[in-house]
Coordinates of C-alpha atoms in Angstrom, one line a residue:
M1 CA 43.8 20.3 82.8
N2 CA 41.2 17.5 83.3
A3 CA 39.4 17.9 80.0
L4 CA 38.5 14.7 78.3
R5 CA 40.3 14.1 75.1
L6 CA 38.3 12.7 72.2
G7 CA 39.3 10.7 69.3
S8 CA 36.4 11.9 67.3
I9 CA 33.8 14.5 67.6
E10 CA 31.3 11.6 66.8
E11 CA 31.9 10.4 70.3
L12 CA 29.6 13.1 71.6
G13 CA 25.8 13.2 71.4
F14 CA 24.4 16.6 70.2
S15 CA 21.7 18.0 67.9
S16 CA 23.1 21.4 67.0
V17 CA 26.6 23.1 66.6
L18 CA 28.0 26.4 67.4
S19 CA 31.3 27.1 65.8
D20 CA 34.1 29.6 65.8
L21 CA 35.6 30.5 62.4
D22 CA 39.3 31.5 62.5
G23 CA 41.3 28.4 63.3
I24 CA 38.4 26.1 63.2
V25 CA 36.9 26.4 59.6
Y26 CA 39.8 28.5 58.0
R27 CA 43.2 30.0 58.5
G28 CA 43.4 33.0 56.5
E29 CA 41.9 32.1 53.1
D30 CA 42.5 28.4 53.4
A31 CA 40.1 25.8 54.8
V32 CA 41.4 24.0 57.9
P33 CA 41.9 20.3 57.0
G34 CA 38.8 18.2 57.8
A35 CA 36.5 21.0 58.4
V36 CA 34.6 21.2 55.2
A37 CA 33.9 17.4 55.2
R38 CA 32.7 17.5 58.7
F39 CA 30.2 20.4 58.2
N40 CA 29.1 18.8 55.1
R41 CA 28.2 15.6 57.0
W42 CA 26.3 17.6 59.6
E43 CA 24.5 19.4 56.8
R44 CA 23.5 16.2 55.2
A45 CA 22.5 14.7 58.5
G46 CA 20.1 17.8 59.2
I47 CA 22.2 19.0 62.3
P48 CA 21.8 22.8 62.3
Y49 CA 24.9 24.9 62.9
C50 CA 25.7 28.5 63.4
F51 CA 29.0 30.3 63.2
V52 CA 29.9 32.7 66.0
T53 CA 32.9 34.9 65.4
N54 CA 34.6 37.7 67.2
N55 CA 35.7 39.1 63.9
A56 CA 33.8 42.2 63.0
E57 CA 35.7 43.0 59.7
K58 CA 32.7 42.0 57.6
A59 CA 28.9 41.8 57.7
P60 CA 27.4 38.2 58.1
D61 CA 26.6 38.0 54.5
A62 CA 30.3 38.4 53.5
F63 CA 31.3 35.7 56.0
A64 CA 28.6 33.4 54.7
E65 CA 29.9 34.0 51.1
K66 CA 33.4 33.1 52.2
I67 CA 32.3 29.9 54.0
R68 CA 30.4 28.9 50.8
S69 CA 33.4 29.5 48.7
L70 CA 35.2 26.8 50.8
G71 CA 32.5 24.3 50.1
I72 CA 30.2 24.7 53.2
A73 CA 26.5 25.5 53.0
C74 CA 25.9 28.7 54.8
Q75 CA 23.4 31.6 54.8
A76 CA 23.9 35.0 56.4
G77 CA 21.5 34.0 59.2
Q78 CA 23.8 31.2 60.3
V79 CA 26.7 33.8 61.2
V80 CA 26.7 36.0 64.3
T81 CA 29.7 38.3 64.6
S82 CA 30.9 40.5 67.5
G83 CA 30.0 43.4 65.2
D84 CA 26.3 42.4 65.5
I85 CA 26.5 42.2 69.2
T86 CA 28.3 45.5 69.4
L87 CA 25.7 47.3 67.2
D88 CA 22.9 45.8 69.2
H89 CA 24.6 47.4 72.4
V90 CA 25.0 50.7 70.7
R91 CA 21.3 50.9 69.8
K92 CA 20.3 50.2 73.3
H93 CA 22.6 52.7 74.9
Y94 CA 23.1 55.6 72.3
T95 CA 20.5 57.6 70.5
V96 CA 20.3 57.2 66.8
G97 CA 22.4 60.1 65.3
S98 CA 25.0 60.1 68.1
G99 CA 28.6 60.7 67.1
L100 CA 31.0 57.7 67.4
Y101 CA 34.8 57.4 66.8
V102 CA 35.2 54.1 65.1
I103 CA 38.4 52.2 64.5
G104 CA 37.8 49.2 62.1
T105 CA 37.3 48.3 58.5
T106 CA 35.4 50.3 55.9
A107 CA 32.8 47.5 56.1
F108 CA 32.3 47.8 59.9
K109 CA 32.2 51.6 59.7
D110 CA 29.5 51.3 56.9
R111 CA 27.4 49.2 59.3
V112 CA 27.7 51.8 62.0
V113 CA 26.6 54.4 59.6
S114 CA 23.7 52.2 58.3
A115 CA 22.5 51.7 61.8
G116 CA 22.0 55.6 62.0
Y117 CA 25.1 56.9 63.7
E118 CA 27.6 59.6 62.7
L119 CA 31.4 58.8 62.4
V120 CA 33.2 61.7 64.1
E121 CA 36.8 62.5 65.1
T122 CA 36.0 64.6 68.3
A123 CA 33.3 64.8 70.9
A124 CA 32.4 61.1 70.4
A125 CA 29.8 59.5 72.7
A126 CA 31.7 56.3 72.4
V127 CA 35.0 54.9 70.7
L128 CA 34.2 51.6 69.0
V129 CA 37.3 49.4 68.4
A130 CA 37.4 46.6 65.9
L131 CA 40.2 45.0 64.0
D132 CA 41.9 47.7 61.9
R133 CA 45.2 46.8 60.1
S134 CA 45.8 50.5 59.4
F135 CA 45.7 51.3 63.1
N136 CA 48.5 53.9 63.8
Y137 CA 49.7 56.4 66.4
A138 CA 47.4 59.1 65.3
M139 CA 44.3 57.0 65.5
M140 CA 45.5 56.0 69.1
K141 CA 45.7 59.7 70.0
T142 CA 42.3 60.5 68.5
A143 CA 40.7 57.6 70.5
L144 CA 42.7 58.7 73.6
D145 CA 41.4 62.3 73.3
N146 CA 37.8 61.1 73.0
V147 CA 38.0 58.7 75.9
L148 CA 39.6 61.4 78.2
G149 CA 36.8 63.6 77.1
G150 CA 34.1 61.2 78.4
A151 CA 33.6 58.7 75.6
R152 CA 33.0 55.1 76.5
L153 CA 35.6 52.6 75.2
I154 CA 33.9 49.6 73.5
G155 CA 35.7 46.9 72.0
T156 CA 34.1 44.4 69.6
N157 CA 36.1 41.6 71.2
P158 CA 39.0 41.1 73.5
D159 CA 41.1 38.8 71.2
L160 CA 44.8 39.7 71.6
I161 CA 45.9 37.5 68.7
R162 CA 44.2 35.9 65.7
P163 CA 45.4 32.8 63.6
L164 CA 46.5 33.2 60.0
A165 CA 47.7 30.8 57.4
D166 CA 51.2 31.5 58.2
G167 CA 51.1 32.3 61.9
F168 CA 49.3 34.9 63.9
E169 CA 48.5 38.6 64.0
P170 CA 47.5 41.1 66.8
G171 CA 43.8 41.2 67.3
A172 CA 41.2 43.9 68.0
G173 CA 41.6 43.4 71.8
A174 CA 45.4 44.3 71.3
I175 CA 44.2 47.6 69.8
A176 CA 41.5 48.4 72.4
Q177 CA 44.0 47.5 75.3
S178 CA 46.6 49.9 74.0
I179 CA 44.0 52.7 74.2
A180 CA 42.8 51.5 77.6
V181 CA 46.4 51.4 79.0
A182 CA 47.1 54.9 77.7
S183 CA 43.8 56.5 79.0
G184 CA 43.3 54.4 82.2
A185 CA 39.7 53.4 81.0
T186 CA 38.3 50.0 81.4
P187 CA 36.9 48.9 78.0
I188 CA 33.6 47.0 77.6
F189 CA 34.1 44.0 75.3
M190 CA 31.3 42.7 73.2
G191 CA 31.5 39.2 71.6
K192 CA 33.1 36.2 73.3
P193 CA 33.6 35.5 76.1
D194 CA 30.3 37.3 76.9
P195 CA 27.7 34.7 76.3
T196 CA 25.4 36.9 74.5
I197 CA 26.7 36.0 71.1
M198 CA 26.1 32.3 72.0
L199 CA 22.6 32.8 73.1
T200 CA 21.8 34.8 69.9
A201 CA 23.2 31.9 67.7
L202 CA 21.1 29.4 69.7
A203 CA 18.0 31.4 69.1
R204 CA 18.8 31.8 65.4
I205 CA 18.8 28.0 64.9
G206 CA 16.1 27.2 67.5
A207 CA 18.5 25.0 69.6
A208 CA 18.6 24.4 73.3
A209 CA 21.9 24.9 75.1
E210 CA 21.9 21.5 76.6
E211 CA 21.7 19.9 73.2
A212 CA 24.4 21.8 71.6
I213 CA 28.3 21.9 71.3
M214 CA 30.5 24.9 70.8
I215 CA 33.7 24.2 69.0
G216 CA 36.5 26.7 69.2
D217 CA 40.3 27.3 69.6
K218 CA 40.4 29.9 72.4
L219 CA 40.0 29.0 75.9
D220 CA 39.4 32.5 77.2
T221 CA 36.9 33.5 74.5
D222 CA 35.3 30.5 72.7
I223 CA 35.3 27.9 75.5
L224 CA 34.4 30.4 78.2
A225 CA 31.5 31.8 76.2
G226 CA 30.2 28.4 75.4
Q227 CA 30.3 27.3 79.1
A228 CA 28.8 30.6 80.2
A229 CA 25.8 29.8 77.9
G230 CA 25.3 26.4 79.2
V231 CA 26.9 24.8 76.0
R232 CA 29.4 21.8 76.1
A233 CA 32.6 23.4 74.8
V234 CA 35.0 21.5 72.7
F235 CA 38.6 22.8 72.2
V236 CA 39.9 22.0 68.7
E237 CA 43.7 22.1 68.4
T238 CA 43.8 23.4 64.8
G239 CA 44.0 27.2 65.8
V240 CA 45.6 28.9 68.7
P241 CA 47.7 26.6 70.8
L242 CA 46.2 25.3 74.0
D243 CA 47.4 27.3 77.0
S244 CA 48.0 24.9 79.8
R245 CA 48.5 27.8 82.2
S246 CA 44.8 29.0 81.6
D247 CA 42.3 28.8 84.5
V248 CA 39.8 27.9 81.8
T249 CA 39.2 24.2 81.3
P250 CA 37.2 22.9 78.2
D251 CA 34.8 20.0 78.6
Y252 CA 36.6 18.2 75.7
I253 CA 39.7 18.4 73.6
L254 CA 39.9 17.3 70.0
A255 CA 43.0 17.3 67.7
S256 CA 40.8 18.2 64.6
L257 CA 37.4 18.0 63.2

């Protein structure tokens, strides 16, 4: 891996920041050491930042509230989630009022309903899969029945694991892949590594890709999405361990913010 290792993020020249959340800003409920101070410096310096997360558990305003509770200035418009990108996709491809089978948190399901769609168990037009810690065999069977019946399998993100304060947990991608393996279907994944979430974030803060950096802890999502959007990608070693076997090479590697 030929990425340049940085001693400090300040070695780079940039005028805006895109950042992952899990593993970069916090692990579980705790702030990652150095993250709060770093974002506060950027805020005082007038460097705009936007958080891009594959986590669709909550709406942007709830993420912004959590970020503020850690001591970082953040408004809902500074957070783009894979849930946002998924709902944009659904609006483009499915008529309002269509029935969807949704695996995810109550908050995510509420967003689907607020967008004008019906939550159904059978005859779904699509199966939406987000992180759901109550996921079980019965839910897998319901999803399988719908996919075999013609429903499109759509995952909010392909993340197989997520960092926690005390380790890791299976991600939404692991749930979606279990349904894909059972059904033989190929899921469509929203969120990173698809660059749409990055381009949306850049537009939110009025930043040009060549003037921005993306900081993240996953090669196959954060780094790949940043590079696909034309943004310099910095792998920060505070989250998921660096996989030296990956074909993805970050532009830079940094121990911590």
